[in-house]
Coordinates of C-alpha atoms in Angstrom, one line a residue:
Chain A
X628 CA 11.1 237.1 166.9
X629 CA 12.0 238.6 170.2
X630 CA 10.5 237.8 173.6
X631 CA 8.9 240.6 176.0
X632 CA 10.4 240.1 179.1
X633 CA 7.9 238.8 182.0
X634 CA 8.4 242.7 183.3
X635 CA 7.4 244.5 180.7
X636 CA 4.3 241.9 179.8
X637 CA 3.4 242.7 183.3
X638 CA 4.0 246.7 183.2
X639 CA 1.7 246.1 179.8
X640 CA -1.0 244.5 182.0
X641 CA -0.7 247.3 184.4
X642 CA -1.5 249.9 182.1
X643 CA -4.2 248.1 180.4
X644 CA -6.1 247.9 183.9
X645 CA -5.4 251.5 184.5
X646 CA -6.4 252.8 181.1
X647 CA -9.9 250.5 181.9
X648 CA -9.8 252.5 185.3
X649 CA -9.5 256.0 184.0
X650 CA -13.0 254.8 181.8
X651 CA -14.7 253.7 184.4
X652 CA -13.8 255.6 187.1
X653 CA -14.6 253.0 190.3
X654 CA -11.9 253.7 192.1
X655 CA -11.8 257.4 192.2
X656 CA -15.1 258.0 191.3
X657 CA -17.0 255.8 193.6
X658 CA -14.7 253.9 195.9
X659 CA -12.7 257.5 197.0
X660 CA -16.1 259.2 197.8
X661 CA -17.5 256.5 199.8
X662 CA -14.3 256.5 201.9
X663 CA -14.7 260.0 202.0
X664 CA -18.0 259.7 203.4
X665 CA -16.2 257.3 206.0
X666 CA -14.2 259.9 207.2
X667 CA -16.9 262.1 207.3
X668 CA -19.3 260.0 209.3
X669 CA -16.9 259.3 212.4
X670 CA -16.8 262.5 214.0
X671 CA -20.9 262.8 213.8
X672 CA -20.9 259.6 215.5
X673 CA -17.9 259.8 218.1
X674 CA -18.5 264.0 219.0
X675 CA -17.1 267.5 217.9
X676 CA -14.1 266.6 220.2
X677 CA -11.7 268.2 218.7
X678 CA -8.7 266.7 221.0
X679 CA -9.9 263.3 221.0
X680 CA -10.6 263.3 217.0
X681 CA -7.0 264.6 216.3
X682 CA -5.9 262.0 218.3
X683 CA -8.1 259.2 215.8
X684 CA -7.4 260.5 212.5
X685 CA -4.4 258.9 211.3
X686 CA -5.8 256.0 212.5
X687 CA -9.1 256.6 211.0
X688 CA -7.1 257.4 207.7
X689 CA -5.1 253.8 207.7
X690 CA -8.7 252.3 208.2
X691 CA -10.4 253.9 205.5
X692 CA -7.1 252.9 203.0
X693 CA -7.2 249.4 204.1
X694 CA -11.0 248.7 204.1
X695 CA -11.8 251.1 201.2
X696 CA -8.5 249.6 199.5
X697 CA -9.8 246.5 199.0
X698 CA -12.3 247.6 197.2
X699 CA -10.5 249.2 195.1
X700 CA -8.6 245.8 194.2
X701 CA -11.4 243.9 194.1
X702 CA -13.0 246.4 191.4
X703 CA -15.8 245.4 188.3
X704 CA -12.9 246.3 185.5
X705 CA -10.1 244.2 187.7
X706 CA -11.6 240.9 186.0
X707 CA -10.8 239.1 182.9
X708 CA -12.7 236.8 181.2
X709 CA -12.2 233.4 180.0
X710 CA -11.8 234.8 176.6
X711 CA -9.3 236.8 177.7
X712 CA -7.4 234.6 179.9
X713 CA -7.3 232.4 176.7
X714 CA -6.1 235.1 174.5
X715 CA -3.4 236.0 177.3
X716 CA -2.4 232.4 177.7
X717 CA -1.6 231.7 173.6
X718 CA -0.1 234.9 173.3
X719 CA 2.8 233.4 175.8
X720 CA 1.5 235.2 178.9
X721 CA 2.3 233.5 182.6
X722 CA -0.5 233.4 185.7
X723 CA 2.6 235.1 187.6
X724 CA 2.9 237.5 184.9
X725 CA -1.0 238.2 184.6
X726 CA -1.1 238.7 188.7
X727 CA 2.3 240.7 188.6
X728 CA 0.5 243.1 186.3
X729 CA -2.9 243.3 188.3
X730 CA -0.7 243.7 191.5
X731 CA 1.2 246.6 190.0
X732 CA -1.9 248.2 188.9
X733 CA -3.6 247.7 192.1
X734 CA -0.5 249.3 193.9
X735 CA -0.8 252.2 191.2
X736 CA -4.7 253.2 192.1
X737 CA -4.1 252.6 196.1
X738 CA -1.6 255.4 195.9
X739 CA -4.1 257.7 194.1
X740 CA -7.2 256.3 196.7
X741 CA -4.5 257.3 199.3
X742 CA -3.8 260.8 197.6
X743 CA -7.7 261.9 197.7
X744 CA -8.2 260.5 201.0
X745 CA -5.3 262.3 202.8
X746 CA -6.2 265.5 202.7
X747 CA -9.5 264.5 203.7
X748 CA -8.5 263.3 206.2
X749 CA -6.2 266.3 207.1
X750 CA -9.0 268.4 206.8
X751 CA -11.9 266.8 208.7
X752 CA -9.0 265.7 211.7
X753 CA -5.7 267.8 211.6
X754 CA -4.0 265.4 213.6
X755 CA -0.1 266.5 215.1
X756 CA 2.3 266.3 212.6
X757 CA 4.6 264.3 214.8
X758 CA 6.1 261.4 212.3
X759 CA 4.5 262.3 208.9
X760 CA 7.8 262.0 207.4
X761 CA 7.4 258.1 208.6
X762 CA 4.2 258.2 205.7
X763 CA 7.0 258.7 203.2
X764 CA 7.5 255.0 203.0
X765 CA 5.4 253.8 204.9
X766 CA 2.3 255.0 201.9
X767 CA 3.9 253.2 199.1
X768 CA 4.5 250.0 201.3
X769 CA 1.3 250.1 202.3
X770 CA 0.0 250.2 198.6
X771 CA 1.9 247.5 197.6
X772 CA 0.8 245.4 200.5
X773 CA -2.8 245.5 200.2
X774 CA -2.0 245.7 196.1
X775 CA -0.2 242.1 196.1
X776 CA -2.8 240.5 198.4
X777 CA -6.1 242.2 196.1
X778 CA -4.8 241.2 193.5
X779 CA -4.4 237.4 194.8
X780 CA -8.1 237.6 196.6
X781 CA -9.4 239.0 193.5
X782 CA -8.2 235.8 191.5
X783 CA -9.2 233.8 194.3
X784 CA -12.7 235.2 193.9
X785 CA -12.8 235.7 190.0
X786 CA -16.0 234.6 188.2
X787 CA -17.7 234.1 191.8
X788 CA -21.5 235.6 192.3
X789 CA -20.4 237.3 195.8
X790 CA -16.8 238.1 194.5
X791 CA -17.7 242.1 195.9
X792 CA -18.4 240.6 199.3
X793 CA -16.1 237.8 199.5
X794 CA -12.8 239.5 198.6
X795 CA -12.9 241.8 201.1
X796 CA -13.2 239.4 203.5
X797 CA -10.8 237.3 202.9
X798 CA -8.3 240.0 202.4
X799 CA -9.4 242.5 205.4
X800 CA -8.2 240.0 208.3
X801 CA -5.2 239.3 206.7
X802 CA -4.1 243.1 206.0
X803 CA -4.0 243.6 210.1
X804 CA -0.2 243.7 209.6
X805 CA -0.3 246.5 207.6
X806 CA -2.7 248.2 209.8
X807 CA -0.3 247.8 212.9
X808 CA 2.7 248.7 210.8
X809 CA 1.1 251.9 209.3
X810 CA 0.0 253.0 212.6
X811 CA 2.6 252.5 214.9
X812 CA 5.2 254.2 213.3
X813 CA 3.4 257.3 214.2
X814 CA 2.8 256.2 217.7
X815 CA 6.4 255.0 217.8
X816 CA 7.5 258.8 216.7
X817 CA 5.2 260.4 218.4
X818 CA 6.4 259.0 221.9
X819 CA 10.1 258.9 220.6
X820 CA 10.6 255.2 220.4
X821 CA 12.4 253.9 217.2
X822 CA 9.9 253.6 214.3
X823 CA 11.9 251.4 211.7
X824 CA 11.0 248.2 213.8
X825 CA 7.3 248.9 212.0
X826 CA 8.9 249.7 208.6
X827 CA 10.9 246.3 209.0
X828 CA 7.0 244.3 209.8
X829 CA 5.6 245.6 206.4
X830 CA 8.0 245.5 204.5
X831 CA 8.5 241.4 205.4
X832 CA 4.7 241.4 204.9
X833 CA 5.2 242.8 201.7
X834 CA 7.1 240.3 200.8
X835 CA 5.5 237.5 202.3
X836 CA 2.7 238.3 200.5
X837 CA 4.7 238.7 196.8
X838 CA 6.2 235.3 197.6
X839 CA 2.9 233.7 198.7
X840 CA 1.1 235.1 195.4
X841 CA 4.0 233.9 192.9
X842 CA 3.4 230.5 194.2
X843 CA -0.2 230.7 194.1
X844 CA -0.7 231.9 190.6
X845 CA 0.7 228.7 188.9
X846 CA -2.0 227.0 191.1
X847 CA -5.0 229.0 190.7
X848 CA -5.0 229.2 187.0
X849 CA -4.4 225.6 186.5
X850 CA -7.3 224.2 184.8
X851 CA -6.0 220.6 184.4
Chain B
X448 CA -41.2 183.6 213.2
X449 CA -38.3 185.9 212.3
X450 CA -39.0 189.6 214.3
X451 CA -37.1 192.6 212.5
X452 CA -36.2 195.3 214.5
X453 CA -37.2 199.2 213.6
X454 CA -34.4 200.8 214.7
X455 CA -31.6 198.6 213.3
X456 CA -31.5 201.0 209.7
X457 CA -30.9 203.9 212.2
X458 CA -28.5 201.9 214.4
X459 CA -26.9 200.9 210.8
X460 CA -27.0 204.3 209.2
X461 CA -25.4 205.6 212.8
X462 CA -22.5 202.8 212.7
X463 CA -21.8 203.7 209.0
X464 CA -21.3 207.6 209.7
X465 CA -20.0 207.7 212.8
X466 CA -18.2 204.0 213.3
X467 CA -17.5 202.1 216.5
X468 CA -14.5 202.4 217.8
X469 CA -13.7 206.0 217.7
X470 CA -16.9 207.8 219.5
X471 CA -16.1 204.8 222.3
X472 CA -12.7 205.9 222.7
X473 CA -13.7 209.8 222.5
X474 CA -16.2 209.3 225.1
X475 CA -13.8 207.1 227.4
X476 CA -10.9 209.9 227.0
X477 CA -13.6 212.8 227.4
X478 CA -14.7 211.1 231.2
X479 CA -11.3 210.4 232.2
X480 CA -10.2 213.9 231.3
X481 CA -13.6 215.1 232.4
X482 CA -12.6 213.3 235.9
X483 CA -9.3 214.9 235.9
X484 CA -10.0 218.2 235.3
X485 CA -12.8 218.1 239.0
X486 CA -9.9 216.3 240.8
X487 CA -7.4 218.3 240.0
X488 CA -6.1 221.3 242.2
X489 CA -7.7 224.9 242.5
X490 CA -5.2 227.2 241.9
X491 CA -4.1 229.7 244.5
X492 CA -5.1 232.6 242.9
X493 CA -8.1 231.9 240.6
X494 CA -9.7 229.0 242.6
X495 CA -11.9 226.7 240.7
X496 CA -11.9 228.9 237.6
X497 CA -8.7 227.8 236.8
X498 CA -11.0 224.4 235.6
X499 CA -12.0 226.6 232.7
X500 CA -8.5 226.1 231.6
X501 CA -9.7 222.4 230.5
X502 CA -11.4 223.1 227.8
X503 CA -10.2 226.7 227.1
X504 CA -6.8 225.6 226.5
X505 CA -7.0 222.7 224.7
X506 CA -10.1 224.3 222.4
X507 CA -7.1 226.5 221.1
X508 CA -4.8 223.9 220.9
X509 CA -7.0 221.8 219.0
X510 CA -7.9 224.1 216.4
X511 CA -4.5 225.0 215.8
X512 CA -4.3 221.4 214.5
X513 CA -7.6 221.7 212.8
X514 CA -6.0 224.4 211.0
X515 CA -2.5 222.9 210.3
X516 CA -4.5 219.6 209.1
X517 CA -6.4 222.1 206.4
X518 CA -3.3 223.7 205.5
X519 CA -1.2 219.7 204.8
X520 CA -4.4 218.5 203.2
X521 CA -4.8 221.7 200.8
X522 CA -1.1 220.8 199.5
X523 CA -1.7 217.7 199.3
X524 CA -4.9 218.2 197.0
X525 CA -2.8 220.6 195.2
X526 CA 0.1 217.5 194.6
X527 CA -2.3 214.5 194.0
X528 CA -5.6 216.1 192.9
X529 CA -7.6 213.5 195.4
X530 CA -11.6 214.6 196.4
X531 CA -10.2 213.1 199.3
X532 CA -7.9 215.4 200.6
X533 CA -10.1 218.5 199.5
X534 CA -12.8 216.8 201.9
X535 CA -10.0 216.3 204.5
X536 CA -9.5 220.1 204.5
X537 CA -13.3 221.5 204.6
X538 CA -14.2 219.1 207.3
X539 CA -11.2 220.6 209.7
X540 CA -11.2 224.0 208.5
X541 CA -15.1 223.8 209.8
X542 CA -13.8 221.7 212.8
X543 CA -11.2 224.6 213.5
X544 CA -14.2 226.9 213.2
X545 CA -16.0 225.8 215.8
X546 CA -13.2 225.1 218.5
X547 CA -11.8 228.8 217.7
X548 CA -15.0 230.0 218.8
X549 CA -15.2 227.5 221.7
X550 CA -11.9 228.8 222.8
X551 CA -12.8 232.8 222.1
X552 CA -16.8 232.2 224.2
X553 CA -14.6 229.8 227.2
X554 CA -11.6 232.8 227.4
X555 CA -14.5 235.5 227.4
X556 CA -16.2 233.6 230.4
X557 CA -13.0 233.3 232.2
X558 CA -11.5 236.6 231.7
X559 CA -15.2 238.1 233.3
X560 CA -13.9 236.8 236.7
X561 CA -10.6 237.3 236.5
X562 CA -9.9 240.6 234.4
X563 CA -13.2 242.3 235.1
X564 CA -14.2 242.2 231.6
X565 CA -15.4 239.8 228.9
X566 CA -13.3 241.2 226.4
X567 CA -10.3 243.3 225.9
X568 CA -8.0 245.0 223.3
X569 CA -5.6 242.0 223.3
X570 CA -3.1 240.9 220.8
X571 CA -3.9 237.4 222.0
X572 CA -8.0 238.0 221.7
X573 CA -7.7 240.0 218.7
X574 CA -5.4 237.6 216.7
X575 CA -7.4 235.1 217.9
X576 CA -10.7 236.3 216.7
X577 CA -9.1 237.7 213.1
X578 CA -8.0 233.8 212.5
X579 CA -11.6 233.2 213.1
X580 CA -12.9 235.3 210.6
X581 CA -9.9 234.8 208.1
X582 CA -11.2 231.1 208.2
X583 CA -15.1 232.2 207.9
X584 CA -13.7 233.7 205.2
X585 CA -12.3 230.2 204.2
X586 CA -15.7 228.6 204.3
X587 CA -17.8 231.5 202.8
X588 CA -15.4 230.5 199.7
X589 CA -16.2 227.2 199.6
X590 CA -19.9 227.8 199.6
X591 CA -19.6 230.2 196.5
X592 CA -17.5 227.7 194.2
X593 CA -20.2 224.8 192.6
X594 CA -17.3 223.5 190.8
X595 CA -15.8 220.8 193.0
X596 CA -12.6 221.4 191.1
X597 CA -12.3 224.9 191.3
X598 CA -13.8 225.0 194.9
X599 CA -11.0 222.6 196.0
X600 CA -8.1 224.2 193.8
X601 CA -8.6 227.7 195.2
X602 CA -9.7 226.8 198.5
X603 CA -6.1 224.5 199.0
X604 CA -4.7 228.1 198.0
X605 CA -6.7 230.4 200.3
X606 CA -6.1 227.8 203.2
X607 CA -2.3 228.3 202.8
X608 CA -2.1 231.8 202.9
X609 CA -4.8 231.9 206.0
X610 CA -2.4 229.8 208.0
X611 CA -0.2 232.9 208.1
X612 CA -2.1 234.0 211.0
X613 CA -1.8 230.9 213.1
X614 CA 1.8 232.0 214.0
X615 CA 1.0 235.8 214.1
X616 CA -1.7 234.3 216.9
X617 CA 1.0 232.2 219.0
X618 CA 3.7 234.3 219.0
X619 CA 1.3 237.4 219.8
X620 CA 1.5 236.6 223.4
X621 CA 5.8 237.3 223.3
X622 CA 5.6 240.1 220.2
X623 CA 3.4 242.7 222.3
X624 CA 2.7 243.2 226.3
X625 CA -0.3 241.5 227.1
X626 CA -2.9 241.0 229.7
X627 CA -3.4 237.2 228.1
X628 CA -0.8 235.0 229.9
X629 CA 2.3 233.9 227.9
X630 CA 2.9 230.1 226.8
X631 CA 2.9 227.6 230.0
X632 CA 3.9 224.8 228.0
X633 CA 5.4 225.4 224.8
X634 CA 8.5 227.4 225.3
X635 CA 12.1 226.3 226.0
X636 CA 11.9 226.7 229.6
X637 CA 9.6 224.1 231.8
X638 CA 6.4 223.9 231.8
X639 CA 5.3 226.5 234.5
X640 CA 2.6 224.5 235.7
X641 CA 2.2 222.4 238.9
X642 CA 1.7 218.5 237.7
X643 CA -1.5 217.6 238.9
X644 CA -2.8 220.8 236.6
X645 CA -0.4 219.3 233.8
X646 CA -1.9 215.7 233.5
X647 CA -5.9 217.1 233.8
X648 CA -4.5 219.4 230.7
X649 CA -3.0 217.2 229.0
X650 CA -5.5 214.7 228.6
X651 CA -8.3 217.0 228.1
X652 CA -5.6 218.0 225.0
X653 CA -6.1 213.9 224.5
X654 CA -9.9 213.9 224.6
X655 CA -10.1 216.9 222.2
X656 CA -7.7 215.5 219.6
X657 CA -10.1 212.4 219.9
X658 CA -13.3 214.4 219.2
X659 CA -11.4 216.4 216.2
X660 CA -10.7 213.6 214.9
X661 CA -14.4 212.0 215.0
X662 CA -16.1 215.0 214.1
X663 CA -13.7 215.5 210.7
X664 CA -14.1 211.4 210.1
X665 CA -18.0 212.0 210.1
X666 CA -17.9 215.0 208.2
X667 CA -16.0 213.6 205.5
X668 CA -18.1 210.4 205.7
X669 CA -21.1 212.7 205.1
X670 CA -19.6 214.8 202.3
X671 CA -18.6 211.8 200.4
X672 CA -22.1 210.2 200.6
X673 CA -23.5 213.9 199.8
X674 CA -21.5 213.9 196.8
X675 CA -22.5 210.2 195.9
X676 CA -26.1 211.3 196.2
X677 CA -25.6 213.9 193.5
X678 CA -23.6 211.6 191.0
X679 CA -26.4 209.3 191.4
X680 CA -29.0 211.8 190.3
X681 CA -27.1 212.9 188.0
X682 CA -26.8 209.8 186.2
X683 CA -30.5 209.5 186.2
X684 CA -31.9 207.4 188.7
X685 CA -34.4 209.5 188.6
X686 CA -36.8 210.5 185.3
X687 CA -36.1 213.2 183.9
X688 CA -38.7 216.0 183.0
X689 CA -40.8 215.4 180.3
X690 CA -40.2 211.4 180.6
X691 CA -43.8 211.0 181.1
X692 CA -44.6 212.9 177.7
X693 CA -45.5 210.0 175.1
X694 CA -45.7 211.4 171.3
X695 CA -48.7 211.6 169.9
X696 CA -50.0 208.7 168.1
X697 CA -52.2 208.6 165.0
X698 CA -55.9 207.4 166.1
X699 CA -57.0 204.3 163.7
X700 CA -59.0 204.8 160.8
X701 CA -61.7 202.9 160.1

């Protein structure tokens, strides 16, 4: 009998979450439109200042992905059951693995939420266009940021009455890095510093937060 | 004629939760630093605002610890699997709570004064008040696990990866340009403070550490005896419903 490599149990996983996804449709069909509706909302409240909101959207746009991101990870179809757990368990299936494969999904869905949202954004702010080639990493890094971390709240919070309340919060502090990462590498282009210095902060956070979640899988699913 | 006194229970229940030695030594370190700190020097810029450094200062210091303390005891749960340790953690995480926002409400006060504004877009302030939400966050999960298992198991976890942010808060001061003021005393250079400053601050750090420590004693004290209370009525000390519903009994015939 041959054994599926940790990877491809975890790539399995992945697509399992996104095939539940595309049936229930909370992240693009809820979660996108209500950050949407963010975007929307902030120039009613701050003015029709043009300058001043061109000046606030990519800003506004990192926002929305972290805050809105989180609830994408922390989604109804993101949690198994006991049953399941069980099933995954006998069937050879590590904690790491099963968070490996809710992380990658996670990272998978934040890059669509971040594909509808950005030309939202664009829209409603047309902001300069000094640094977007910084986004080219910078989007994916982002995703699998605030994709390792969900997917470590969400177990945190799994099977919990408040778990669409509480995941956020513990996750939404904790992203800040991410936040000052995204964002400054626009600043740091737009006033010609060097920009890599904020490429360097997320991706350590990135990994910071792949380490911390390896380690805390064993722990969390540990029912001894 | 033996005479029993009324408020010996209370004096009994008090000595059992809070103990004897430890509130007297608190209180003796909190008046000696308390005397330090009014007969200290004014500084020569801020005048007798600089005395809010005595409590602002060592607030911050002090939940650092509280935090750190959370962060050993949540391993240390995870390793040995002790209630004790879980208990440990809650009581300082809640500690480190409440002298995070002591420090945040005694900096606001004192940057009014001296910046012109209760609060500004700081890295200091901002970290600051992120590692007070990140461990709200901390305690809001601990209220939404019943489990006592669980609620210690994932806590331990969360309370590692929330003292991420207690370096991220330090070291904000020397990572950005800020209006907060960079480290006096922990840095390799010396301590850029005049001595008389020094001592006050020091032992108000000493008479903090002392009420840390007797608030997190008490705390546990009380969580173990809450958790004794619900073993013991668990385990039916008290009737249980329908205990006073007798089966019917046949009326004699005659």
């Amino acid at each position: 009998m041959s054994v599926v490599p940790p990877l491809t149990q975890a790539l399995v996983l992945a697509g399992k979450d996104l095939r539940l996804e595309r049936r229930t449709g909370e992240a693009f069909l809820v979660v996108a439109p209500f950050g949407a509706v963010a975007l929307f909302m902030v120039p009613l409240a701050v003015g029709a200042d043009t300058p001043l909101l061109a000046t606030l959207g990519p800003a506004l746009f990192w926002v929305v992905v972290l805050l809105f991101g989180v609830l994408v990870t922390v989604r109804g179809s993101a949690t198994d059951g006991p049953a399941q757990r069980a099933v995954l368990s006998l069937v050879g299936v590590t904690p790491r693995v099963r968070l490996a494969g809710r992380a990658f999904g996670n990272t998978v869905l934040l890059l669509g939420f971040q594909a509808v949202i950005a030309p939202v954004a664009l829209v409603l702010y047309a902001p300069e266009p000094a640094g977007w080639v910084w986004l080219l990493p910078m989007v994916p890094l982002v995703a699998v940021g605030l994709g390792t971390l969900g997917a470590l709240a969400d177990l945190v919070s799994e099977g919990l009455a408040g778990r669409a309340v509480l995941g956020p919060l513990l996750v939404a502090p904790i992203t800040v890095p991410l936040l000052l990462g995204a964002t400054g590498v626009l600043d740091a282009a737009r006033y010609g510093r060097p920009a890599w210095p904020w490429l360097v902060l997320v991706v350590t956070v990135d990994l910071a937060a792949a380490l911390l979640a390896a380690w805390c899988a064993r722990h969390l699913e540990d029912q001894s | 004629m033996s005479t029993t006194d009324p408020a010996a229970p209370v004096r009994a229940t008090l000595r059992a939760v809070f103990g004897r030695g430890l509130p007297a030594f608190a209180a003796l370190a909190v008046a000696v630093a308390l005397t330090a700190a009014l007969a200290s020097p004014p500084d020569r810029l801020q005048g007798e605002l600089v005395r809010l450094m005595y409590v602002h200062v060592p607030a911050a210091w002090t939940a650092f610890l509280a935090y750190g303390v959370t962060l050993v005891a949540g391993l240390v749960w995870l390793w040995r699997r002790a209630a004790v340790w879980d208990r440990l953690a809650a009581a300082s995480a809640e500690a480190g709570v409440f002298f995070t926002g002591l420090a945040i409400a005694m900096g606001a006060v004192w940057g009014r004064p001296t910046w012109g504004v209760w609060w500004t877009w700081d890295a200091r302030l901002v970290t600051t008040a992120l590692l007070f939400f990140v461990y709200l966050g901390y305690l809001a999960l601990r209220r939404a696990v019943d489990d006592p298992v669980t609620r210690a198991r994932r806590s331990a976890v969360f309370g590692v990866v929330a003292f991420a942010m207690v370096p991220l808060v330090h070291f904000s001061v020397l990572w950005w340009r800020t209006l907060h003021q960079p480290p006096s005393l922990l840095r390799p250079a010396a301590p850029a403070i005049g001595g008389g400053m020094l001592t006050a601050l020091l032992l108000s750090v000493l008479a903090f550490t002392a009420l840390f420590v007797l608030i997190v004693r008490t705390r546990m004290r009380l969580t173990a005896a809450n958790a004794a209370l619900d073993v013991a009525e668990l385990t039916g000390a008290e009737p249980v419903a329908g205990d006073a519903v007798t089966a019917p009994r046949r009326e004699a015939t005659r």
